[in-house]
Amino acid sequence: MDYTRLWLDYEPVESLKGRSFSLITLESGRDIENILSELTLAVTVMTGSQPLSSGIDTDYVIRLVIDPELDSEGYTLIKDGRIYSVRSGGHRGLIYGSFRLIYIFKTKGLGGDFKLECKPHSPIRMADHWDNMDGSIERGYSGASFFFKDNKVVVNERTADYARLMASIGINAVAINNVNVRGEAAFLLTERHRSQLIRLAEILDGWGISLYLSINFASTIRVGGMDTADPADSRVQAWWSETSRQLFSSLPGFGGYLVKADSEGEFGPFAYGRTHAEGANMLARAVKPYGGRVIWRCFVYNCQQDWRDNKTDRAAQSYDGFIGLDGKFDDNVILQIKNGPVDFQVREPVHPLFGGLKKTNIMLEFQIAQEYTGQQRHVCYLMPAFKEVLDFDTHSGSRYSLVRDIVAGKNSPSSSFGICAVMNTGSDPNWTGHDLAAANLFGFGALAFDPTLSPEEIAEGWILLTYGRDELVLGNMLKILLSSLDAYEKYTAPLGIGWMVNPNHHFGPNVDGYEYDRWGTYHRASHSAIGRDRSDRGTGYARQYPEPLFSLYNEIKTCPEELLLFFHRVRFDHIMRDGRTLLQRIYSDHFEGADTAAEFVRLWQELEGRLDGEVYERVLKRLRFQAEHSTEWRDRINTYFYRLTEIPDALGRKIYE
Ligand code: GCV
């Protein structure tokens, strides 16, 4: 097994062995050459001989055909006797359909006749990298950047491997650099890095992927030599127009800009008294002639809060900052909204801008980098959480009110809608540090393409494609993956309250780590209660949701228990729906979560000898670490509450003094 190829490693397939194939298409181009090479490789390894280019004398024929009736990114895959045909309205669809065919060969072999029709749910399916030009990655947990090193753009074999991997899960857009655009990264817009960026864009484009660049809103000052970045200034507008003209005319498939502005110290239009809409529209007009887009992030809040101020609520600020601008953005602007109102915590409610914004293009932002969910050292399969978000009914009153349909643009004629994730890849040979974190990479692509898939189906597909069919491997890995999020949620901060991590690097338990600082993330525990009241008797955040959600969240008695401490300040002796006190629920969750993490080690050890030795050892080491670390989480949190309340665990389990 070559684990560096993740789910794209091929082996002989019993039912294909000795069969002859031919590969036929009238299409041409860099992308077609790429997918033909992939099919050639897969078929050669699986059957034992190279496919031919004429179908007359072969057992089977694979045809790639353009069908103008079909969607350019959708495909129809048909097996009819000896003919397999991949049909699509465009080359991207041919790529996705061909990978699907390879997956079918890999997991099912030749099989009988079939017909599959697929169309990606969201127009844009994007990978956002937070890579810096010095080679580091903000919140990167799997080695250094493979896009940048020593302030230069890197293009090598890994770039090609990366593009192929992304295409194999249906990703069609990639932002390569950190949204915090510091130092040399601002110069990505200039001639200085152009030739390397052209090579990079060509590689991505060859797999149907558009390159985006994160930009600094102060670029006119930082790299343009001007004294202003005011979006209303005609010199600023002209600079962006010319810069965009150059980028679009030289970078194949260039998509546009990703912008973090007026957020966590990043420069933005507020400096000139302008709104987000004025800032975004200025850029949008510069890229409009080329069909470009501006993706503008909504992660905007006051990060200079005084912890003594109990009125200001960080959770409310993103909605408050953007809701009044609904309808004011140009049609090639997309607002990028994190899944929850705070910051990728293990449990948050769905961001109220979904459904709230009705006349604006939007994109949902997930994070698979696991910044707050174990940093790829804990196994934490995130698809169940993503699925909940996508299936959430916003009760927006629009024709389509589920998040997955809203972010797919079902209520709008525009195709500037989509889903993205902050990526978990780096230079580690296995791409994601933790081998099991690759399930999040695969899963994100799968879910963005088809949000009706279940987390189980996706995990099963990933395991079969990566590790082959061994029932014990499949069963145990599924158990680990599918219980990992629940376990993580239980042994870390309780019931939606979030944080309780070490400041800055966000790893490991620290109950008061964010309690007295400027970030607006306070749990405010006393000896008798914990949480912030976000009902209409408190900060009023719950009012950002329409009925019936507002009423549901606004009252302790109806609030979903997993979000209880997000929305309410609750006494420790509050009786939960199953009759336990809140305190006892916290204790028990922590014992149970850590027990589950210990079980992962046992389940994994049963797989010894059934997996590649290196993979086995590497994962075992991480699972052992996780089991140990989860007891640290359990004991720190339980001790904290025990010390506050002096009430022991009702089941007599050990809590430290
Ligand atoms: C890129 C969180 C992270 C930051 C990140 C920010 C963002 O605050 O900790 O590292 O910055 O989110 O999404 O912009």
XYZ file of C-alpha atoms and ligand atoms in Angstrom:
671
model
C 0.000 0.000 0.000
C 1.256 3.482 -0.856
C -0.404 5.533 1.883
C 0.874 8.793 0.399
C -1.695 8.362 -2.381
C -4.569 8.247 0.109
C -7.738 6.897 -1.566
C -6.129 7.022 -5.017
C -3.773 4.082 -4.557
C -4.626 1.279 -6.980
C -4.238 -2.479 -6.713
C -5.185 -5.423 -8.935
C -8.940 -6.092 -8.798
C -10.012 -9.735 -9.011
C -12.880 -9.313 -11.473
C -10.851 -7.003 -13.722
C -7.675 -9.057 -13.883
C -6.775 -10.153 -17.432
C -9.594 -8.106 -19.025
C -8.689 -5.760 -21.852
C -9.946 -2.185 -21.928
C -9.866 0.666 -24.348
C -10.213 4.322 -23.534
C -11.874 6.577 -26.065
C -12.724 10.263 -26.274
C -12.947 12.966 -28.895
C -12.206 15.616 -26.285
C -8.809 17.219 -25.828
C -7.036 19.591 -23.464
C -4.798 19.526 -20.417
C -7.638 18.362 -18.167
C -8.611 15.546 -20.517
C -4.998 14.382 -20.722
C -4.862 14.321 -16.935
C -7.981 12.262 -16.484
C -6.997 9.891 -19.301
C -3.664 9.296 -17.543
C -5.495 8.606 -14.301
C -7.853 6.133 -15.949
C -4.908 4.537 -17.738
C -3.031 4.112 -14.480
C -6.042 2.726 -12.640
C -7.014 0.299 -15.392
C -3.417 -0.847 -15.927
C -2.928 -1.672 -12.261
C -6.373 -3.207 -11.813
C -6.362 -5.371 -14.952
C -2.642 -5.969 -15.452
C -2.483 -4.390 -18.911
C -2.611 -0.930 -20.420
C -5.854 0.212 -22.019
C -5.775 0.673 -25.806
C -7.034 3.658 -27.734
C -9.243 1.692 -30.110
C -12.230 -0.302 -28.889
C -12.526 -2.926 -31.603
C -10.678 -5.808 -29.991
C -11.070 -5.175 -26.294
C -13.380 -6.738 -23.744
C -14.500 -3.370 -22.444
C -14.569 0.217 -23.650
C -14.556 3.385 -21.533
C -15.899 6.406 -23.397
C -15.733 10.000 -22.252
C -18.403 11.954 -24.087
C -19.617 15.538 -23.980
C -23.378 15.808 -23.844
C -24.532 19.434 -24.105
C -27.838 18.508 -22.491
C -26.081 17.793 -19.208
C -24.722 20.093 -16.504
C -21.071 21.051 -17.071
C -20.049 19.626 -13.686
C -22.596 16.845 -13.428
C -22.244 13.486 -15.098
C -24.092 10.411 -16.179
C -22.226 7.159 -15.776
C -23.553 4.180 -17.685
C -22.472 0.582 -18.014
C -24.252 -1.100 -20.872
C -22.723 -4.474 -21.710
C -19.084 -3.932 -22.637
C -19.400 -0.149 -22.808
C -18.830 2.191 -19.878
C -19.677 5.763 -20.782
C -19.001 8.887 -18.815
C -21.146 11.715 -20.151
C -21.131 15.333 -19.045
C -21.830 18.831 -20.262
C -18.215 19.812 -19.564
C -14.718 18.624 -18.800
C -15.107 18.994 -15.039
C -18.018 16.586 -15.149
C -15.923 14.134 -17.168
C -13.226 14.300 -14.482
C -15.695 13.666 -11.644
C -17.469 10.907 -13.538
C -14.166 9.189 -14.343
C -13.101 9.207 -10.711
C -16.485 7.768 -9.813
C -15.896 4.984 -12.309
C -12.472 4.282 -10.795
C -14.101 4.143 -7.332
C -16.661 1.667 -8.623
C -13.944 -0.525 -10.117
C -12.006 -0.329 -6.858
C -14.835 -1.191 -4.530
C -17.179 -3.288 -6.689
C -15.133 -4.555 -9.626
C -16.761 -4.978 -13.040
C -20.329 -5.426 -11.808
C -23.515 -5.571 -13.874
C -25.113 -2.841 -15.961
C -25.967 0.407 -14.222
C -26.831 4.048 -14.773
C -25.899 6.809 -12.339
C -26.834 10.446 -12.680
C -25.031 12.979 -10.497
C -24.899 16.707 -10.295
C -22.987 18.665 -7.658
C -25.349 20.300 -5.202
C -23.307 23.486 -4.744
C -21.772 25.399 -7.637
C -18.584 26.288 -5.727
C -16.791 23.646 -3.641
C -13.717 25.265 -2.282
C -10.578 24.467 -0.306
C -9.198 27.362 1.733
C -5.603 27.088 2.844
C -4.168 29.275 5.556
C -0.606 28.886 4.263
C 1.946 31.618 4.813
C 4.762 32.438 2.439
C 7.441 31.565 4.982
C 6.196 27.981 4.725
C 4.242 27.904 7.980
C 0.504 27.235 8.063
C -1.802 29.100 10.411
C -3.626 26.369 12.342
C -1.744 23.777 10.281
C -1.184 20.418 11.940
C 0.334 18.252 9.235
C 3.693 19.729 8.432
C 4.795 22.754 6.483
C 3.130 24.353 3.489
C 3.582 22.747 0.099
C 2.529 25.949 -1.663
C 5.170 28.226 -0.190
C 8.679 28.131 1.173
C 11.163 30.900 1.991
C 8.792 33.553 0.666
C 8.461 31.899 -2.716
C 5.702 29.973 -4.464
C 6.569 26.278 -4.719
C 5.454 24.214 -7.689
C 6.480 20.586 -7.847
C 5.128 17.057 -8.048
C 3.183 17.473 -4.857
C 1.286 20.352 -6.455
C 0.142 17.963 -9.171
C -0.689 15.245 -6.643
C -2.636 17.786 -4.625
C -4.658 19.009 -7.598
C -5.512 15.457 -8.575
C -6.609 14.619 -5.018
C -8.824 17.680 -4.846
C -10.402 16.946 -8.223
C -11.062 13.380 -7.109
C -13.414 14.717 -4.423
C -15.043 17.335 -6.621
C -13.265 20.474 -5.388
C -13.354 23.196 -8.062
C -11.814 26.207 -6.304
C -8.767 26.671 -4.105
C -7.407 29.650 -2.160
C -3.751 28.903 -1.506
C -2.755 31.589 0.982
C -3.811 32.592 4.478
C -6.642 35.087 4.840
C -4.339 36.940 7.221
C -2.211 38.350 4.423
C 1.084 39.292 6.015
C 4.547 40.142 4.725
C 5.456 38.808 1.317
C 1.972 37.397 0.690
C 0.699 40.837 -0.286
C 3.118 40.657 -3.232
C 1.406 37.603 -4.701
C -0.568 40.136 -6.702
C 2.544 41.509 -8.352
C 4.919 40.430 -11.117
C 7.366 39.119 -8.513
C 5.575 35.771 -8.128
C 3.772 35.703 -11.435
C 5.698 33.021 -13.304
C 5.367 30.515 -10.469
C 1.709 31.354 -9.987
C 1.116 30.748 -13.687
C 2.601 27.257 -13.336
C 0.509 26.616 -10.250
C -2.681 27.882 -11.891
C -2.015 25.703 -14.946
C -1.748 22.620 -12.785
C -4.951 23.420 -10.902
C -6.774 24.357 -14.080
C -5.689 21.029 -15.552
C -7.853 19.408 -12.912
C -10.788 21.798 -13.246
C -9.821 23.921 -10.243
C -9.886 27.726 -10.119
C -7.139 29.465 -8.216
C -8.125 32.223 -5.769
C -5.791 34.516 -3.853
C -6.389 35.937 -0.402
C -5.664 39.630 -0.597
C -4.847 42.387 1.827
C -7.330 45.228 1.594
C -4.439 47.659 2.034
C -2.596 46.315 -1.023
C -2.591 49.693 -2.746
C -0.507 50.956 0.162
C 1.490 47.813 0.872
C 2.496 46.951 -2.658
C 1.047 49.706 -4.844
C 3.065 52.523 -3.312
C -0.039 54.646 -2.730
C -1.057 56.510 0.393
C -4.618 55.253 0.529
C -6.758 52.122 0.177
C -10.045 54.010 0.245
C -12.440 52.070 -1.994
C -14.074 55.324 -3.093
C -10.798 56.738 -4.391
C -10.544 56.446 -8.173
C -6.775 55.789 -8.028
C -7.419 52.809 -5.746
C -10.102 51.532 -8.096
C -7.798 51.915 -11.092
C -5.003 50.038 -9.320
C -7.277 47.103 -8.569
C -8.634 47.097 -12.116
C -5.174 46.963 -13.611
C -3.932 44.369 -11.113
C -6.965 42.205 -11.823
C -6.542 42.561 -15.574
C -2.996 41.294 -15.275
C -3.922 38.372 -13.049
C -6.872 37.232 -15.125
C -4.961 37.543 -18.370
C -2.023 35.493 -17.132
C -3.370 32.883 -14.688
C -5.462 30.177 -16.369
C -8.744 29.615 -14.586
C -8.119 32.395 -12.064
C -11.219 32.827 -9.892
C -10.733 36.038 -7.923
C -10.087 37.209 -4.373
C -10.788 36.007 -0.855
C -10.876 38.831 1.691
C -10.671 39.062 5.462
C -11.197 42.730 6.206
C -11.846 44.668 9.402
C -11.471 41.443 11.288
C -8.966 40.522 13.996
C -6.696 43.412 13.083
C -6.818 42.972 9.295
C -7.174 46.249 7.430
C -10.507 47.085 5.792
C -12.861 49.738 4.470
C -13.851 50.883 7.984
C -10.603 52.884 8.070
C -12.231 55.242 5.552
C -15.722 55.168 6.981
C -16.860 52.771 4.211
C -19.000 49.679 4.631
C -18.201 46.052 3.860
C -20.414 46.395 0.792
C -18.505 49.415 -0.485
C -15.214 47.616 0.051
C -16.321 44.363 -1.552
C -18.077 46.002 -4.487
C -15.008 48.037 -5.386
C -13.031 44.796 -5.762
C -15.935 43.045 -7.465
C -16.047 45.694 -10.173
C -12.343 45.226 -10.823
C -12.774 41.488 -11.472
C -16.200 41.631 -13.119
C -14.972 41.963 -16.752
C -13.272 38.581 -16.412
C -16.104 36.714 -14.704
C -14.201 36.912 -11.414
C -15.596 36.793 -7.899
C -14.869 38.396 -4.558
C -15.379 36.228 -1.510
C -15.750 38.462 1.531
C -15.637 36.922 5.000
C -18.240 37.633 7.670
C -15.963 36.621 10.544
C -16.060 40.131 11.961
C -16.344 40.953 15.666
C -14.845 43.145 18.347
C -11.717 41.369 19.536
C -10.852 44.086 22.021
C -13.620 43.359 24.463
C -13.458 44.005 28.204
C -14.391 40.805 30.021
C -16.235 42.881 32.617
C -18.659 44.035 29.921
C -21.501 41.534 30.048
C -23.623 43.184 27.360
C -21.408 42.926 24.310
C -21.853 39.504 22.763
C -19.344 38.273 20.214
C -21.813 35.700 18.927
C -24.190 38.461 17.845
C -21.717 40.642 16.020
C -21.288 38.916 12.688
C -25.045 38.965 12.038
C -25.370 42.534 13.302
C -22.558 43.653 11.009
C -23.952 42.176 7.811
C -27.715 41.815 8.024
C -28.309 45.490 7.253
C -26.241 45.144 4.072
C -28.411 42.410 2.563
C -28.980 43.215 -1.117
C -26.214 45.817 -1.220
C -23.509 43.555 -2.616
C -22.761 43.214 -6.341
C -23.746 39.942 -7.989
C -20.169 38.669 -8.109
C -19.606 39.128 -4.371
C -20.041 36.126 -2.091
C -20.223 36.468 1.680
C -18.369 33.644 3.376
C -19.999 32.667 6.667
C -18.590 30.288 9.271
C -20.921 27.446 10.210
C -21.533 28.943 13.641
C -21.549 32.483 15.037
C -18.341 32.188 17.051
C -15.423 30.183 15.730
C -15.418 26.505 14.739
C -16.148 25.221 18.256
C -17.158 21.583 18.606
C -20.760 22.682 19.197
C -22.376 25.941 18.111
C -25.782 26.800 16.777
C -26.028 27.408 13.045
C -25.020 30.949 12.089
C -28.172 33.094 11.878
C -26.985 34.760 8.666
C -27.989 31.516 6.911
C -31.570 32.225 6.078
C -31.155 35.733 7.492
C -29.514 37.033 4.317
C -32.007 36.743 1.478
C -30.655 38.924 -1.295
C -26.948 38.160 -1.063
C -24.771 35.394 -2.470
C -23.255 33.327 0.287
C -20.830 30.532 0.977
C -20.660 28.292 4.041
C -17.252 28.014 5.699
C -16.326 24.842 7.576
C -12.962 23.995 9.068
C -11.428 20.550 8.723
C -8.113 21.704 10.183
C -9.561 20.733 13.599
C -8.232 23.864 15.282
C -10.616 23.367 18.210
C -11.384 19.712 17.665
C -8.113 18.011 18.481
C -5.751 19.500 15.895
C -5.383 16.259 13.955
C -3.850 14.621 17.010
C -7.247 13.479 18.237
C -9.398 11.551 15.823
C -12.528 13.628 15.321
C -14.562 12.793 12.240
C -16.492 15.975 11.587
C -19.063 14.875 9.014
C -21.878 14.306 11.537
C -21.518 17.945 12.626
C -21.317 19.229 9.043
C -24.327 17.180 8.127
C -26.357 18.684 10.969
C -25.492 22.155 9.748
C -26.361 21.341 6.141
C -29.661 19.722 7.117
C -30.642 22.567 9.444
C -33.935 24.258 8.662
C -33.440 28.005 9.030
C -37.194 28.696 8.823
C -36.241 31.635 6.651
C -39.592 31.753 4.890
C -37.866 31.432 1.508
C -38.811 28.656 -0.896
C -35.760 26.676 0.170
C -34.911 27.014 3.839
C -32.423 24.207 4.556
C -28.850 25.438 4.878
C -27.656 23.025 2.201
C -30.102 24.464 -0.326
C -29.507 28.073 0.665
C -25.745 27.756 0.230
C -26.276 25.978 -3.076
C -28.128 29.065 -4.286
C -31.463 27.295 -4.771
C -33.338 30.522 -4.016
C -31.315 32.495 -6.533
C -30.534 32.477 -10.258
C -26.859 33.130 -9.440
C -24.168 30.445 -9.402
C -22.045 32.400 -6.925
C -22.884 30.160 -3.994
C -21.067 27.318 -2.333
C -19.268 25.575 0.469
C -15.660 25.785 1.554
C -13.471 24.350 4.279
C -10.269 25.481 5.904
C -7.951 22.670 4.923
C -6.081 20.067 6.934
C -3.285 19.251 4.490
C 0.444 19.884 4.722
C 3.778 18.429 3.695
C 3.513 15.349 5.893
C 3.839 12.296 3.626
C 0.319 11.177 4.590
C -1.009 14.732 3.894
C -3.080 15.111 7.082
C -0.723 14.150 9.941
C -3.247 11.814 11.527
C -4.061 9.171 8.907
C -7.679 9.141 10.058
C -7.975 12.903 9.475
C -7.968 12.120 5.752
C -11.572 10.998 6.323
C -12.417 14.655 6.940
C -10.747 15.709 3.702
C -12.531 13.067 1.670
C -15.748 13.629 3.604
C -15.801 17.366 3.057
C -15.517 16.916 -0.706
C -18.151 14.204 -0.736
C -20.617 16.220 1.331
C -20.070 19.422 -0.631
C -20.839 17.472 -3.806
C -23.790 15.605 -2.358
C -25.095 16.759 1.040
C -27.705 14.010 1.091
C -24.994 11.416 1.785
C -24.831 10.184 5.353
C -21.660 10.411 7.473
C -21.721 6.586 7.638
C -21.826 6.154 3.866
C -19.015 8.641 3.409
C -16.823 7.036 6.074
C -17.447 3.609 4.649
C -16.548 4.797 1.150
C -13.346 6.382 2.405
C -12.286 3.261 4.314
C -12.974 0.915 1.404
C -11.147 3.126 -1.080
C -8.159 3.666 1.213
C -7.781 0.355 2.998
C -9.712 -2.132 0.869
C -12.339 -4.571 2.013
C -11.472 -6.288 5.263
C -14.575 -6.596 7.418
C -12.779 -6.077 10.720
C -10.894 -3.046 9.436
C -14.121 -1.626 8.067
C -16.115 -2.343 11.215
C -13.587 -1.048 13.718
C -12.638 2.032 11.749
C -16.303 2.892 11.327
C -16.846 2.532 15.077
C -13.928 4.822 15.801
C -14.822 7.462 13.244
C -18.518 7.547 13.965
C -18.168 7.872 17.721
C -15.194 10.242 17.662
C -17.043 13.559 17.453
C -19.448 12.640 20.227
C -16.565 11.500 22.432
C -14.605 14.681 21.769
C -17.621 16.819 22.536
C -18.155 14.968 25.798
C -14.646 15.164 27.216
C -14.046 18.827 26.271
C -16.005 22.012 27.115
C -19.579 21.094 28.069
C -22.893 21.645 26.269
C -22.028 24.315 23.740
C -20.071 26.606 26.007
C -16.885 26.222 23.963
C -13.360 27.476 24.505
C -11.817 26.216 27.805
C -8.641 25.693 25.744
C -5.140 27.006 26.134
C -4.936 30.520 24.707
C -3.334 31.147 21.309
C -2.538 27.626 20.242
C -5.981 26.316 21.255
C -4.838 22.875 22.269
C -5.464 21.114 25.549
C -7.754 21.945 28.464
C -7.612 25.297 30.210
C -10.994 26.115 31.735
C -10.218 29.765 32.372
C -7.845 30.104 29.424
C -10.122 32.612 27.707
C -11.948 33.922 30.739
C -10.391 37.297 31.427
C -9.103 38.399 28.051
C -10.268 40.459 25.077
C -11.729 37.774 22.823
C -15.325 37.799 24.079
C -15.547 34.093 24.903
C -16.538 33.858 28.558
C -18.221 31.064 30.534
C -18.609 33.125 33.741
C -18.850 30.127 36.066
C -19.704 30.770 39.736
C -20.204 28.231 42.519
C -23.830 27.793 41.488
C -24.198 28.454 37.751
C -22.409 28.738 34.423
C -23.004 30.266 31.013
C -24.127 33.482 29.394
C -27.734 34.370 28.994
C -28.232 34.930 25.268
C -32.020 34.924 25.496
C -34.030 38.133 25.160
C -33.528 38.593 28.907
C -29.787 38.552 28.349
C -27.714 39.634 25.351
C -30.658 39.054 23.000
C -28.639 36.951 20.553
C -31.487 34.418 20.306
C -33.559 37.132 18.613
C -31.427 36.799 15.503
C -33.342 33.608 14.672
C -36.871 33.633 13.263
C -39.702 31.706 14.868
C -39.975 28.904 15.814
C -36.202 28.902 16.405
C -36.210 32.012 18.558
C -38.701 30.542 21.031
C -36.949 27.196 20.982
C -33.586 28.699 21.912
C -34.923 31.445 24.143
C -36.164 29.213 26.964
C -34.135 26.791 29.056
C -36.940 24.286 29.003
C -37.071 24.027 25.202
C -33.468 24.754 24.277
C -31.731 21.679 22.774
C -29.584 20.379 25.630
C -26.430 20.164 23.571
C -26.683 23.955 23.198
C -27.935 24.720 26.685
C -24.820 26.530 27.880
C -24.441 28.392 24.625
C -27.794 30.099 25.087
C -28.326 30.189 28.825
C -26.883 30.740 32.235
C -27.883 27.599 34.086
C -27.651 26.504 37.694
C -25.640 23.351 38.383
C -28.647 21.847 40.154
C -30.868 22.391 37.097
C -32.620 19.118 36.260
C -31.920 17.938 32.722
C -34.506 16.065 30.670
C -33.225 12.668 31.770
C -33.466 13.593 35.471
C -29.783 14.206 36.096
C -28.542 17.558 37.359
C -26.529 19.715 34.976
C -23.474 19.077 37.142
C -23.954 15.327 37.002
C -24.411 15.479 33.242
C -21.100 17.325 32.948
C -19.310 14.784 35.131
C -20.774 11.790 33.331
C -20.126 13.164 29.848
C -16.485 13.561 30.755
C -16.140 10.042 32.093
C -17.948 8.591 29.109
C -16.012 10.612 26.531
C -12.652 9.562 27.942
C -13.796 5.926 28.153
C -14.698 6.011 24.473
C -11.269 7.420 23.604
C -9.649 4.554 25.514
C -11.805 2.126 23.538
C -10.376 3.523 20.267
C -6.967 2.103 21.229
C -8.428 -1.336 21.839
C -10.374 -1.295 18.569
C -7.283 -0.236 16.675
C -5.087 -2.889 18.246
C -7.423 -5.545 16.882
C -6.322 -4.416 13.418
C -2.661 -5.247 13.886
C -1.362 -7.179 10.877
C -4.320 -6.129 8.720
C -2.983 -2.718 7.765
C 0.212 -1.265 6.415
C 2.637 -1.447 9.364
C 3.637 2.205 9.254
C 0.047 3.380 9.168
C -0.878 1.029 11.989
C 1.917 2.253 14.263
C 1.402 5.914 13.452
C -2.300 5.827 14.225
C -1.802 3.711 17.326
C 0.600 6.295 18.695
C -1.913 9.071 18.127
C -4.812 7.122 19.598
C -2.775 6.369 22.712
C -1.977 10.039 23.008
C -5.642 10.904 22.585
C -6.720 8.408 25.238
C -4.259 9.912 27.682
C -5.072 13.495 26.730
C -8.805 12.882 27.066
C -8.261 11.898 30.716
C -6.420 15.176 31.208
C -9.430 16.983 29.735
C -11.834 14.930 31.847
C -9.995 15.495 35.074
C -9.337 19.188 34.583
C -12.942 19.952 33.750
C -14.478 17.718 36.392
C -12.072 18.980 39.060
C -12.871 22.561 38.153
C -16.578 22.027 38.735
C -16.043 19.896 41.810
C -13.923 22.596 43.384
C -16.583 25.199 42.633
C -19.525 23.175 43.879
C -18.010 20.657 46.303
C -20.575 18.165 45.042
C -19.075 14.758 44.237
C -19.960 12.506 41.311
C -23.225 10.679 42.088
C -21.695 7.443 40.802
C -18.659 7.788 43.044
C -16.094 8.018 40.244
C -12.777 9.616 40.976
C -12.649 13.386 40.792
C -9.525 15.049 42.033
C -9.585 17.503 44.933
C -6.899 32.948 9.937
C -9.688 32.011 14.280
C -8.304 31.449 14.181
C -7.385 32.352 13.410
C -8.006 32.590 12.024
C -9.385 33.203 12.234
C -10.119 33.422 10.930
O -9.708 33.134 15.088
O -7.804 31.212 15.464
O -6.134 31.739 13.290
O -7.199 33.411 11.234
O -10.161 32.329 13.006
O -10.972 32.601 10.627
O -9.858 34.390 10.248
